[in-house]
Coordinates of C-alpha atoms and ligand atoms in Angstrom, one line a residue:
M1 CA 0.0 0.0 0.0
T2 CA 1.3 3.5 -0.8
T3 CA 0.7 6.0 1.9
M4 CA 0.3 9.6 0.7
S5 CA 2.0 10.9 3.8
N6 CA 3.4 9.6 7.0
T7 CA 0.9 11.5 9.1
P8 CA -1.6 9.2 10.9
K9 CA -4.4 10.6 8.7
G10 CA -2.8 9.8 5.4
L11 CA -3.8 12.7 3.2
P12 CA -1.4 15.7 3.3
L13 CA -3.9 18.4 3.8
T14 CA -3.8 21.8 2.1
S15 CA -6.0 23.3 4.8
S16 CA -5.1 23.8 8.5
R17 CA -8.8 23.3 9.4
I18 CA -8.4 19.6 10.2
E19 CA -11.1 19.7 12.9
K20 CA -13.5 20.9 10.3
I21 CA -12.5 18.3 7.7
F22 CA -12.5 15.4 10.1
P23 CA -14.7 16.6 13.0
K24 CA -15.5 14.3 15.9
L25 CA -19.2 14.2 16.8
T26 CA -20.2 14.6 20.4
P27 CA -22.1 11.8 22.2
A28 CA -25.4 13.9 21.9
Q29 CA -24.8 14.3 18.1
I30 CA -24.0 10.6 17.8
R31 CA -27.3 9.8 19.5
R32 CA -29.2 12.0 17.0
V33 CA -27.5 10.2 14.1
A34 CA -28.2 6.8 15.7
A35 CA -31.9 7.6 15.9
Q36 CA -32.1 7.9 12.1
G37 CA -30.3 4.6 11.2
R38 CA -29.1 1.3 12.6
T39 CA -26.1 0.3 14.7
R40 CA -24.1 -2.7 13.5
S41 CA -20.9 -4.5 14.3
V42 CA -18.0 -4.7 11.9
R43 CA -14.9 -7.0 11.7
P44 CA -11.4 -6.2 10.5
G45 CA -11.0 -6.3 6.8
Q46 CA -14.7 -5.9 6.1
V47 CA -15.3 -3.5 3.2
L48 CA -18.2 -1.1 4.0
I49 CA -18.1 0.9 0.7
E50 CA -16.4 -0.2 -2.5
Q51 CA -15.0 2.3 -5.0
G52 CA -17.6 2.7 -7.8
D53 CA -20.6 1.8 -5.5
R54 CA -23.6 4.1 -6.0
A55 CA -25.8 5.9 -3.4
V56 CA -23.4 4.6 -0.7
P57 CA -24.4 4.5 3.0
F58 CA -23.1 7.0 5.6
F59 CA -21.2 5.6 8.6
V60 CA -20.3 7.0 12.0
V61 CA -17.7 5.1 13.9
I62 CA -18.6 4.3 17.5
T63 CA -15.8 1.9 18.3
G64 CA -12.9 0.6 16.2
E65 CA -11.5 2.2 13.0
V66 CA -12.5 2.6 9.4
E67 CA -9.8 3.4 6.8
I68 CA -10.5 5.2 3.5
V69 CA -8.3 4.2 0.6
R70 CA -8.1 4.9 -3.1
P71 CA -7.6 1.6 -5.0
F72 CA -5.7 1.7 -8.3
G73 CA -5.1 -1.6 -9.9
A74 CA -3.6 -3.9 -7.3
S75 CA -2.3 -1.0 -5.1
E76 CA -4.1 1.3 -2.6
T77 CA -3.4 4.8 -1.5
L78 CA -4.4 5.6 2.1
I79 CA -6.5 8.7 2.4
T80 CA -7.5 8.8 6.0
V81 CA -8.5 6.7 9.0
H82 CA -11.7 7.4 10.8
G83 CA -11.7 6.8 14.6
P84 CA -14.6 6.9 17.1
G85 CA -16.9 9.9 16.7
E86 CA -15.7 10.4 13.1
F87 CA -17.8 9.8 9.9
T88 CA -17.4 8.7 6.3
G89 CA -18.4 10.6 3.2
E90 CA -17.8 13.6 0.8
V91 CA -20.0 15.4 -1.7
N92 CA -20.8 12.3 -3.8
M93 CA -22.8 11.2 -0.7
L94 CA -25.3 14.0 -1.4
S95 CA -25.6 13.4 -5.2
G96 CA -25.7 9.7 -4.9
R97 CA -22.9 9.4 -7.5
R98 CA -20.4 6.6 -7.4
S99 CA -17.9 6.4 -4.6
L100 CA -14.4 7.6 -5.4
V101 CA -12.9 5.5 -2.6
R102 CA -13.1 2.2 -0.7
A103 CA -14.0 2.2 3.1
R104 CA -12.8 -0.7 5.2
A105 CA -13.0 -1.6 8.9
T106 CA -9.5 -2.3 10.3
K107 CA -10.5 -3.2 13.8
P108 CA -13.5 -5.0 15.4
G109 CA -16.0 -2.3 16.3
K110 CA -19.4 -0.8 15.9
V111 CA -20.7 1.8 13.4
I112 CA -24.0 3.6 12.8
E113 CA -25.2 3.1 9.3
L114 CA -27.6 5.5 7.4
D115 CA -28.7 4.8 3.9
H116 CA -28.7 7.6 1.3
E117 CA -32.2 8.8 2.0
Q118 CA -31.7 8.7 5.8
M119 CA -28.5 10.8 5.4
L120 CA -30.3 13.4 3.2
N121 CA -33.1 13.6 5.7
L122 CA -30.5 14.1 8.5
V123 CA -28.8 17.1 6.8
Q124 CA -32.1 18.6 5.9
T125 CA -33.7 18.4 9.3
D126 CA -30.9 18.7 11.8
A127 CA -29.4 22.1 11.3
E128 CA -26.3 21.6 13.5
L129 CA -25.4 18.2 12.1
G130 CA -26.3 19.5 8.6
D131 CA -23.7 22.2 8.9
I132 CA -21.0 19.9 10.3
L133 CA -21.5 17.3 7.6
M134 CA -21.9 19.7 4.6
R135 CA -18.8 21.6 5.6
A136 CA -16.8 18.4 6.0
F137 CA -18.0 16.9 2.7
I138 CA -17.1 20.1 0.8
L139 CA -13.7 20.5 2.4
R140 CA -12.9 16.8 1.8
R141 CA -13.8 17.2 -1.9
V142 CA -11.5 20.3 -2.0
E143 CA -8.7 18.2 -0.5
L144 CA -9.3 15.3 -2.9
I145 CA -9.2 17.7 -5.9
A146 CA -6.0 19.4 -4.6
A147 CA -4.3 16.0 -4.1
G148 CA -5.6 14.7 -7.5
V149 CA -7.1 11.7 -5.6
G150 CA -10.0 10.5 -7.7
D151 CA -11.2 7.5 -9.6
I152 CA -9.7 8.6 -13.0
V153 CA -6.4 9.4 -14.7
L154 CA -6.2 11.8 -17.6
I155 CA -3.2 11.4 -19.9
G156 CA -2.8 14.4 -22.1
S157 CA -0.7 17.2 -23.4
T158 CA -0.7 20.9 -22.6
H159 CA -0.7 21.6 -26.3
S160 CA -4.0 19.8 -27.0
A161 CA -7.3 21.6 -27.0
S162 CA -9.2 18.4 -26.1
T163 CA -7.0 17.9 -23.0
L164 CA -7.9 21.5 -21.9
R165 CA -11.6 20.8 -22.6
I166 CA -11.6 17.6 -20.5
K167 CA -9.6 19.3 -17.7
E168 CA -12.2 22.2 -17.7
F169 CA -15.1 19.7 -17.7
L170 CA -13.7 17.8 -14.7
M171 CA -12.7 20.9 -12.8
R172 CA -16.0 22.7 -13.3
N173 CA -17.8 19.5 -12.3
G174 CA -15.6 19.4 -9.2
H175 CA -14.4 15.9 -10.0
P176 CA -10.9 15.0 -8.7
Y177 CA -8.5 13.4 -11.2
S178 CA -4.8 12.6 -11.6
Y179 CA -3.1 14.1 -14.6
I180 CA -0.1 12.8 -16.5
D181 CA 1.5 15.1 -19.0
L182 CA 2.9 13.3 -22.0
E183 CA 5.6 15.9 -22.5
R184 CA 6.8 15.8 -18.9
D185 CA 6.4 12.2 -17.8
L186 CA 8.7 9.9 -19.7
D187 CA 7.5 6.7 -18.0
V188 CA 4.0 7.3 -19.4
Q189 CA 4.7 5.2 -22.5
S190 CA 4.7 2.0 -20.5
L191 CA 1.3 3.0 -19.0
L192 CA -0.1 3.6 -22.5
D193 CA 1.4 0.3 -23.7
N194 CA -0.4 -1.5 -20.8
F195 CA -3.7 -0.2 -22.2
Q196 CA -2.6 -0.6 -25.9
I197 CA -3.0 3.1 -26.7
S198 CA -1.2 4.8 -29.4
T199 CA -0.1 8.4 -29.0
S200 CA -2.5 9.5 -31.8
E201 CA -5.4 8.6 -29.4
I202 CA -4.5 11.2 -26.8
P203 CA -5.9 12.5 -24.5
V204 CA -6.9 9.3 -22.8
L205 CA -9.1 9.0 -19.7
I206 CA -8.9 5.9 -17.5
C207 CA -12.0 5.4 -15.3
R208 CA -11.6 3.4 -12.1
G209 CA -8.6 1.7 -13.6
Q210 CA -10.9 -0.3 -16.0
V211 CA -12.5 1.7 -18.8
V212 CA -10.2 3.4 -21.3
L213 CA -11.7 6.3 -23.3
R214 CA -9.8 7.8 -26.2
N215 CA -10.4 11.5 -26.7
P216 CA -13.8 11.2 -25.1
S217 CA -16.7 13.7 -25.4
N218 CA -18.0 15.4 -22.3
H219 CA -21.1 13.2 -22.6
Q220 CA -18.9 10.0 -22.7
I221 CA -17.0 11.1 -19.6
A222 CA -20.2 11.8 -17.7
D223 CA -21.5 8.4 -18.6
C224 CA -18.2 6.7 -17.6
L225 CA -18.1 8.4 -14.3
G226 CA -21.8 7.6 -13.7
F227 CA -22.8 11.2 -13.3
N228 CA -26.3 10.5 -14.6
E229 CA -26.9 7.0 -13.2
S230 CA -28.3 8.1 -9.9
V231 CA -31.0 10.2 -11.7
D232 CA -34.4 8.5 -12.4
Q233 CA -35.2 9.8 -15.9
T234 CA -38.6 8.1 -16.0
K235 CA -40.3 10.2 -13.2
V236 CA -42.6 13.0 -14.0
R237 CA -41.0 16.0 -12.2
D238 CA -42.7 18.9 -10.6
L239 CA -40.1 21.1 -12.3
V240 CA -37.4 20.5 -14.9
V241 CA -34.9 23.4 -15.0
I242 CA -32.9 23.6 -18.3
G243 CA -29.5 25.2 -17.7
G244 CA -27.4 25.1 -14.6
G245 CA -26.1 28.7 -14.6
P246 CA -26.8 31.1 -11.7
S247 CA -30.5 31.4 -12.7
G248 CA -31.1 27.7 -13.0
L249 CA -29.2 26.8 -9.8
A250 CA -31.2 29.5 -7.9
A251 CA -34.4 28.0 -9.1
A252 CA -33.2 24.5 -8.1
V253 CA -32.3 25.7 -4.6
Y254 CA -35.5 27.5 -4.0
G255 CA -37.7 24.9 -5.7
A256 CA -36.1 21.9 -3.9
S257 CA -36.0 23.7 -0.5
E258 CA -39.8 24.4 -0.9
G259 CA -40.5 20.7 -1.4
L260 CA -40.6 20.5 -5.2
D261 CA -39.2 17.5 -7.1
V262 CA -36.6 19.3 -9.2
L263 CA -34.3 18.0 -12.0
V264 CA -31.7 20.3 -13.6
L265 CA -30.5 19.5 -17.1
E266 CA -27.1 21.0 -17.9
T267 CA -25.0 20.5 -21.1
S268 CA -21.6 20.6 -19.4
S269 CA -21.1 21.7 -15.8
P270 CA -22.9 23.8 -13.2
G271 CA -22.1 27.6 -13.2
G272 CA -22.8 28.7 -16.7
Q273 CA -21.0 31.9 -17.9
A274 CA -20.5 32.9 -14.3
G275 CA -18.5 29.7 -13.8
S276 CA -15.9 31.1 -16.2
S277 CA -15.5 34.4 -14.3
S278 CA -12.3 34.5 -12.3
R279 CA -13.8 36.9 -9.7
I280 CA -17.3 38.2 -9.3
E281 CA -17.0 41.4 -7.3
N282 CA -20.5 42.8 -7.5
Y283 CA -22.5 39.9 -6.1
L284 CA -24.2 40.8 -2.8
G285 CA -22.6 39.4 0.3
F286 CA -19.1 38.8 -1.1
P287 CA -17.2 42.0 -0.3
T288 CA -13.9 40.6 -1.4
G289 CA -15.4 38.9 -4.5
I290 CA -15.9 35.2 -5.2
S291 CA -14.7 33.1 -8.1
G292 CA -17.5 32.0 -10.4
Q293 CA -16.3 28.4 -9.9
D294 CA -16.7 28.7 -6.1
L295 CA -20.1 30.3 -6.3
A296 CA -21.3 27.6 -8.7
G297 CA -19.8 24.8 -6.6
R298 CA -21.5 26.1 -3.5
A299 CA -24.9 26.6 -5.2
Y300 CA -24.8 23.1 -6.7
V301 CA -24.1 21.5 -3.3
Q302 CA -26.8 23.6 -1.8
A303 CA -29.3 22.4 -4.5
Q304 CA -28.3 18.8 -3.8
K305 CA -28.7 19.2 -0.1
F306 CA -32.3 20.1 -0.6
G307 CA -32.7 17.1 -2.9
A308 CA -32.5 18.6 -6.4
H309 CA -30.9 16.3 -9.0
M310 CA -28.7 17.2 -12.0
L311 CA -28.4 15.4 -15.3
I312 CA -25.4 16.2 -17.5
A313 CA -27.4 16.3 -20.7
K314 CA -28.2 18.7 -23.5
A315 CA -31.9 19.5 -24.0
T316 CA -32.6 19.2 -27.7
Q317 CA -36.3 19.7 -27.9
L318 CA -39.3 20.9 -25.8
V319 CA -42.5 19.1 -26.8
C320 CA -44.9 21.8 -25.7
D321 CA -48.2 20.7 -27.2
R322 CA -49.0 18.1 -24.5
K323 CA -49.0 17.9 -20.8
P324 CA -47.0 17.0 -18.9
Y325 CA -44.4 18.7 -21.0
V326 CA -41.6 16.5 -22.5
I327 CA -38.0 17.5 -22.9
E328 CA -35.9 15.4 -25.2
V329 CA -32.2 15.2 -24.4
E330 CA -29.2 14.4 -26.6
S331 CA -29.0 10.7 -25.6
G332 CA -32.6 10.3 -26.9
A333 CA -34.2 10.1 -23.4
Q334 CA -37.4 12.0 -22.7
I335 CA -38.0 13.7 -19.5
S336 CA -41.5 14.7 -18.4
A337 CA -42.4 17.7 -16.3
H338 CA -45.5 19.5 -14.9
T339 CA -43.6 22.8 -15.2
V340 CA -40.4 23.8 -17.1
L341 CA -38.0 26.6 -16.4
I342 CA -35.7 27.6 -19.3
A343 CA -32.4 29.1 -18.0
T344 CA -30.1 28.3 -20.9
G345 CA -28.4 31.7 -21.0
V346 CA -26.5 33.2 -23.9
Q347 CA -23.4 32.4 -25.8
Y348 CA -21.1 35.4 -26.5
R349 CA -20.1 35.6 -30.1
K350 CA -16.4 34.9 -30.1
P351 CA -13.7 35.4 -32.7
P352 CA -12.4 32.1 -34.0
L353 CA -9.0 32.2 -32.1
E354 CA -7.6 28.9 -31.1
N355 CA -6.5 29.8 -27.6
L356 CA -9.2 32.3 -26.7
S357 CA -10.7 30.3 -23.9
R358 CA -7.3 30.1 -22.2
F359 CA -7.3 33.9 -21.7
E360 CA -11.0 34.3 -20.7
G361 CA -10.9 36.1 -17.4
A362 CA -7.1 36.6 -17.8
G363 CA -7.0 39.2 -20.4
V364 CA -10.1 38.5 -22.4
Y365 CA -13.4 39.9 -21.2
Y366 CA -17.0 40.1 -22.4
G367 CA -18.1 43.1 -20.3
A368 CA -16.4 46.4 -19.4
T369 CA -17.5 47.5 -15.9
F370 CA -15.7 49.2 -13.0
V371 CA -14.5 45.7 -12.0
E372 CA -12.6 45.1 -15.2
A373 CA -11.4 48.7 -15.3
Q374 CA -9.6 48.1 -12.0
L375 CA -7.5 45.4 -13.5
F376 CA -5.2 47.7 -15.2
G377 CA -3.5 51.1 -14.8
R378 CA -3.6 54.4 -16.6
E379 CA -0.4 53.5 -18.6
E380 CA -1.9 50.5 -20.3
E381 CA -3.4 50.1 -23.7
V382 CA -6.5 48.0 -24.2
I383 CA -8.5 46.7 -27.2
V384 CA -12.3 46.8 -27.7
V385 CA -13.5 44.4 -30.4
G386 CA -16.9 45.3 -32.1
G387 CA -18.6 48.3 -33.6
G388 CA -22.1 48.3 -32.0
N389 CA -23.5 50.2 -29.0
S390 CA -22.0 47.9 -26.3
A391 CA -18.6 48.2 -27.9
G392 CA -19.0 52.0 -28.2
Q393 CA -20.0 52.3 -24.5
A394 CA -17.1 50.1 -23.5
A395 CA -14.6 52.2 -25.5
V396 CA -15.8 55.5 -24.1
F397 CA -15.8 54.1 -20.6
L398 CA -12.3 52.5 -20.8
A399 CA -10.8 55.6 -22.5
Q400 CA -11.3 57.4 -19.1
T401 CA -9.0 55.1 -17.2
T402 CA -6.4 53.9 -19.8
K403 CA -3.8 55.4 -22.0
R404 CA -5.2 54.2 -25.3
V405 CA -8.2 52.2 -26.5
Y406 CA -7.9 50.5 -29.9
M407 CA -11.3 49.8 -31.3
L408 CA -11.1 47.0 -33.9
V409 CA -14.0 46.6 -36.3
R410 CA -14.2 44.1 -39.2
S411 CA -16.3 46.4 -41.4
S412 CA -15.5 49.8 -42.9
G413 CA -16.8 51.8 -39.8
L414 CA -18.9 51.8 -36.7
A415 CA -22.2 50.0 -37.0
A416 CA -25.1 51.9 -38.5
S417 CA -27.0 51.0 -35.3
M418 CA -24.5 52.8 -33.0
S419 CA -26.1 55.8 -31.3
R420 CA -25.0 59.2 -32.7
Y421 CA -23.9 60.5 -29.3
L422 CA -21.5 57.5 -28.9
I423 CA -20.1 58.0 -32.4
R424 CA -19.4 61.7 -31.5
R425 CA -17.8 60.8 -28.2
I426 CA -15.6 58.3 -29.9
E427 CA -14.6 60.8 -32.5
E428 CA -13.9 63.4 -29.8
S429 CA -11.8 61.1 -27.6
P430 CA -8.2 61.5 -28.7
N431 CA -7.1 58.2 -27.0
I432 CA -9.7 56.0 -28.9
L433 CA -8.1 54.8 -32.1
L434 CA -10.5 53.2 -34.6
R435 CA -9.1 50.5 -36.8
T436 CA -11.5 49.4 -39.5
H437 CA -11.3 46.2 -41.6
T438 CA -9.3 44.8 -38.7
E439 CA -9.4 41.4 -37.0
I440 CA -7.3 39.8 -34.3
V441 CA -5.4 36.9 -35.6
A442 CA -3.3 35.7 -32.6
L443 CA -3.1 35.9 -28.8
E444 CA 0.0 35.0 -26.9
G445 CA 0.9 34.8 -23.2
G446 CA 1.5 32.5 -20.2
D447 CA -1.0 32.6 -17.4
H448 CA -2.2 36.0 -18.7
L449 CA -2.6 37.5 -22.1
E450 CA 0.6 39.4 -23.1
L451 CA 0.7 40.0 -26.8
V452 CA -1.9 40.5 -29.6
R453 CA -1.6 40.4 -33.4
W454 CA -4.2 42.0 -35.6
R455 CA -4.5 42.1 -39.4
N456 CA -6.0 44.6 -41.8
S457 CA -8.0 42.6 -44.3
Q458 CA -7.6 45.2 -47.1
T459 CA -3.8 45.7 -46.9
G460 CA -2.9 42.3 -45.3
Q461 CA -0.6 44.1 -42.9
I462 CA -0.2 42.5 -39.5
E463 CA 0.6 44.6 -36.4
E464 CA 1.9 43.2 -33.1
H465 CA 1.2 44.9 -29.8
K466 CA 2.0 44.2 -26.2
I467 CA -1.5 44.4 -24.9
R468 CA -2.8 42.6 -21.9
H469 CA -6.6 43.3 -22.0
I470 CA -9.2 42.7 -24.8
F471 CA -12.9 43.4 -24.5
I472 CA -14.9 41.4 -26.9
M473 CA -18.2 43.2 -27.4
T474 CA -19.6 41.5 -30.5
G475 CA -22.9 40.6 -29.1
A476 CA -24.4 37.5 -27.6
D477 CA -26.8 34.9 -29.0
P478 CA -29.5 33.4 -26.8
N479 CA -29.4 29.6 -26.4
T480 CA -32.9 29.1 -27.9
S481 CA -32.4 27.4 -31.3
W482 CA -33.2 24.1 -29.7
L483 CA -36.7 25.3 -28.8
D484 CA -37.5 25.1 -32.5
G485 CA -40.4 27.6 -32.7
C486 CA -42.2 26.1 -29.7
I487 CA -42.1 29.2 -27.5
A488 CA -42.6 32.9 -28.6
L489 CA -39.3 34.6 -29.1
D490 CA -38.4 38.3 -29.8
D491 CA -36.8 39.4 -33.0
K492 CA -33.3 38.6 -31.5
G493 CA -34.3 35.1 -30.4
F494 CA -34.6 35.8 -26.7
I495 CA -37.7 34.3 -24.9
K496 CA -40.7 36.6 -24.4
T497 CA -42.3 36.4 -21.0
G498 CA -45.2 38.0 -19.0
P499 CA -46.3 41.4 -20.2
D500 CA -44.0 41.3 -23.2
L501 CA -46.2 38.6 -24.8
S502 CA -48.6 40.1 -27.4
A503 CA -52.1 38.9 -28.0
E504 CA -50.9 37.4 -31.3
N505 CA -48.2 35.4 -29.4
L506 CA -50.8 34.0 -27.1
T507 CA -53.2 33.2 -29.9
A508 CA -50.4 31.5 -31.9
S509 CA -49.6 29.2 -29.0
R510 CA -53.3 28.6 -28.2
W511 CA -53.0 30.0 -24.6
P512 CA -55.7 28.0 -22.9
L513 CA -56.3 30.0 -19.6
A514 CA -58.5 32.9 -18.6
R515 CA -55.6 34.5 -16.8
Q516 CA -52.7 36.3 -18.5
P517 CA -49.2 34.8 -18.3
H518 CA -47.4 35.4 -15.0
L519 CA -44.3 37.5 -14.9
L520 CA -41.4 35.3 -16.3
E521 CA -44.0 32.9 -17.8
T522 CA -43.7 32.2 -21.5
S523 CA -46.4 31.7 -24.1
F524 CA -47.1 28.3 -22.6
P525 CA -48.6 27.9 -19.2
G526 CA -46.1 26.6 -16.7
V527 CA -43.1 27.1 -18.9
F528 CA -40.9 29.9 -17.5
A529 CA -37.8 31.7 -18.7
V530 CA -35.3 33.3 -16.5
G531 CA -31.8 34.9 -16.6
D532 CA -29.9 36.0 -19.7
V533 CA -32.0 33.9 -22.1
R534 CA -35.1 36.0 -21.3
G535 CA -35.8 39.0 -23.5
G536 CA -35.1 42.3 -21.7
S537 CA -33.2 40.7 -18.8
I538 CA -30.3 42.4 -17.1
K539 CA -27.2 40.4 -17.9
R540 CA -25.9 40.0 -14.4
V541 CA -25.4 37.2 -11.8
A542 CA -27.6 38.9 -9.2
S543 CA -30.5 39.4 -11.6
A544 CA -30.2 35.9 -12.9
V545 CA -30.3 34.5 -9.4
G546 CA -33.2 36.9 -8.5
E547 CA -35.3 35.7 -11.5
G548 CA -34.6 32.0 -10.8
S549 CA -35.9 32.4 -7.2
I550 CA -38.9 34.6 -8.1
A551 CA -40.1 32.1 -10.7
I552 CA -40.5 29.4 -8.1
S553 CA -43.5 31.2 -6.5
F554 CA -45.2 31.2 -9.9
V555 CA -44.3 27.5 -10.3
H556 CA -46.2 26.8 -7.1
Q557 CA -49.3 28.7 -8.4
V558 CA -49.3 26.8 -11.7
L559 CA -48.9 23.4 -10.0
Q560 CA -52.1 24.2 -8.0
E561 CA -54.1 25.3 -11.1
Ligands
FAD601 C1 -16.3 36.0 -18.3 C2 -17.6 36.5 -17.7 C3 -17.5 37.3 -16.6 C4 -18.7 37.8 -16.0 N1 -18.6 38.5 -14.8 C5 -19.7 39.0 -14.2 C6 -19.6 39.7 -13.0 O1 -18.5 39.9 -12.5 N2 -20.8 40.1 -12.4 C7 -22.0 39.9 -13.0 O2 -23.0 40.3 -12.4 N3 -22.1 39.2 -14.1 C8 -21.0 38.7 -14.8 N4 -21.1 38.1 -16.0 C9 -22.5 37.8 -16.5 C10 -23.2 36.6 -15.8 O3 -22.2 35.6 -15.7 C11 -24.4 36.2 -16.5 O4 -25.3 37.3 -16.5 C12 -25.1 35.0 -15.8 O5 -24.2 33.9 -15.7 C13 -26.4 34.6 -16.5 O6 -26.9 33.5 -15.8 P1 -27.9 32.5 -16.5 O7 -28.1 31.4 -15.5 O8 -29.1 33.2 -17.0 O9 -27.2 31.9 -17.8 P2 -25.7 31.3 -18.1 O10 -24.8 31.7 -17.0 O11 -25.4 31.6 -19.5 O12 -26.0 29.7 -17.9 C14 -26.7 29.0 -18.9 C15 -26.4 27.5 -18.7 O13 -27.3 26.7 -19.5 C16 -26.6 25.7 -20.1 N5 -27.3 25.3 -21.4 C17 -27.4 26.1 -22.5 N6 -28.1 25.4 -23.4 C18 -28.5 24.2 -22.9 C19 -29.3 23.1 -23.3 N7 -29.8 23.1 -24.5 N8 -29.5 22.1 -22.5 C20 -28.9 22.1 -21.2 N9 -28.2 23.1 -20.7 C21 -28.0 24.2 -21.5 C22 -25.2 26.2 -20.4 O14 -24.2 25.2 -20.5 C23 -25.0 27.1 -19.1 O15 -24.4 26.4 -18.1 C24 -20.0 37.5 -16.6 C25 -20.0 36.8 -17.8 C26 -18.9 36.3 -18.3 C27 -18.9 35.5 -19.6

C-alpha cells in the first residue's frame, strides 16, 4: 500500500482546518444520528463501501476504526483513518454518484449506518449536524481535488485543446483526477502500452482503472463516471430546469427547498457563464469577491442538499403541445415535467481564435465594468472588439481610465446602429483609435494575455502589440435554437415572457387559460424563462439569481391550477 504521507491521517492536507475536515461528533450528536439509522458490528477487513458503489451509506464510527483508501489496480493509497466519533463521506454522498474510494474496517468495532435517503433527511432536518456534515463533505472534496485523488487518470498534453476541454469539464464539475502530462512524464509510455493506446489517441481517460476512453466527449465522460446513473429519468418531475447557470441553480435551490421534485439538465457543468469568471466582485454578500467556480460549486451542493438532481445532458427539444411537457435530451431520453424553467443563458459571439478560452478572465473579457477597469492602470493600452453600441460604450468608458483604446471593427466603420452620441464621443476622444477592416489573428501569453496580433483585411498588414486586455463586445446569441419555434421569441431570439407577450403570441400558442401569463412565464402555461435567455433581462449574476428564485413562487401557483 502507498501512503500519501506519514501522518496518521494519510492525506497531506492543504488546509489547517483539520477539525472541520475530520470533525468528531459529540455523544449527543451521535445519539441523534443513531436515531435515524441502525447500529451494527464490523470486523477487521470488512469492506463497507467499494469504489464505484452508488448511493453509498453513511457511517459514523462508534468503536474501532474505518480506513479510507483509493484503489488503483492492485495497489491502494491511504487517504484517512476514521476513529470513534468520526464519519465517512464527501460530496458524492449527497448526489448519490459513485464512490471515489473504498472504506474498510481495520479493527473490530461498531458503526452507525444510514442509507442515502436517511442521510439526506438528517442534513435537511438537523441544522447543527447538517452544517458539520456539509462543511466536512465540501472540504474533503476540495482536498481530494488538490491532491488529485479521484477515480480517474487523464493522460494528455498541454498543447492539446481536447486535454484542456476535459480538464475544464472535470474541474468545473468538481471531479478530482490525476493528470499525467505526456511531454513531462517519460514513463508514461509504459502505462499507455499497458492499455494498448497509441499516441494519436491522446488524450486518454482511464476510469476506475478499468474503462479506457480515447479523446472522449463530455457526454462519454459523464457516462463513464456515472454522473447520470443516480437520476431517475422516467419520473414526471414537478419542475425541470434547463440550464445550470446562476438562474437555473437559484431555481433549483428555491424549488427543492420548498418541497418540489426538481431536476436540472445541464450540457456541461454547473455555473454557466458565471462559472468562467475568475472573480465576481459585484454579487451581494461577497465584499472581497468570489470566483465563479466557487459560487457555482456552493450553489450546486446547496441544491443537492435540498434534494434537487442534475443530469449532465443537453436539451434538444421541448415538446410543448401536450402535458406533462416533455423535454428530449441528446441521448434520446425523454424527461417529463409538470412545469419547465428555461435558463439556458446566452453564448457570447467569439472570434475564432484557437487559444481564446485560455485567456478568458485573464486578459479576455465580455463586459467592461468598473470591476474590469480596475484590472489595469492608466499607462496600459486595451482593445475593444466590435462596432455596436455595447462596444462603443465600453470604448468610451475605458478611455477614461487607460492610456489608449484600440477599437477594432471588421467592417468599414462603426455599426449603423450605433447611437449618434456614442459616435461623437468616440470621435472626440483622442485616445480612442478606430481600426477598420481589422481582425485579431493571434493571442499569446502565459497565465495571462501578453501579446496581440491583428491584421488589416484590405492591406494584409499584421501589427503586433504588447496588450494585456481585450474586451470582446460583438454581441451574444441566446441559447434558444433548440426550442424550434415552440415558444414565442423576440426578434433577436430571446424568450418573451409575461407582459412582453402580445395577444398574437398567445393566440399562436393557443394560450388556454383565462388568466394572463405570470411575470417570467412564456407563451405556454407553466413554462418559464429566467436569466440571460429572457428578453429584456439584465445580464448580471444577481438578476439571474433573482429571477430564478422569483419564478418558483409562480411554479407553485401553476402546480395548483
Ligand atoms: C467571463 C464573464 C464574466 C462575468 N462576470 C460577471 C460579474 O462579475 N458580475 C456579474 O453580475 N455578471 C457577470 N457576468 C455575466 C453573468 O455571468 C451572466 O449574466 C449570468 O451567468 C447569467 O446566468 P444564466 O443562468 O441566465 O445563464 P448562463 O450563465 O449563461 O447559464 C446557462 C447554462 O445553460 C446551459 N445550457 C445552454 N443550453 C443548454 C441546453 N440546450 N441544455 C442544457 N443546458 C444548456 C449552459 O451550459 C449554461 O451552463 C460575466 C459573464 C462572463 C462570460
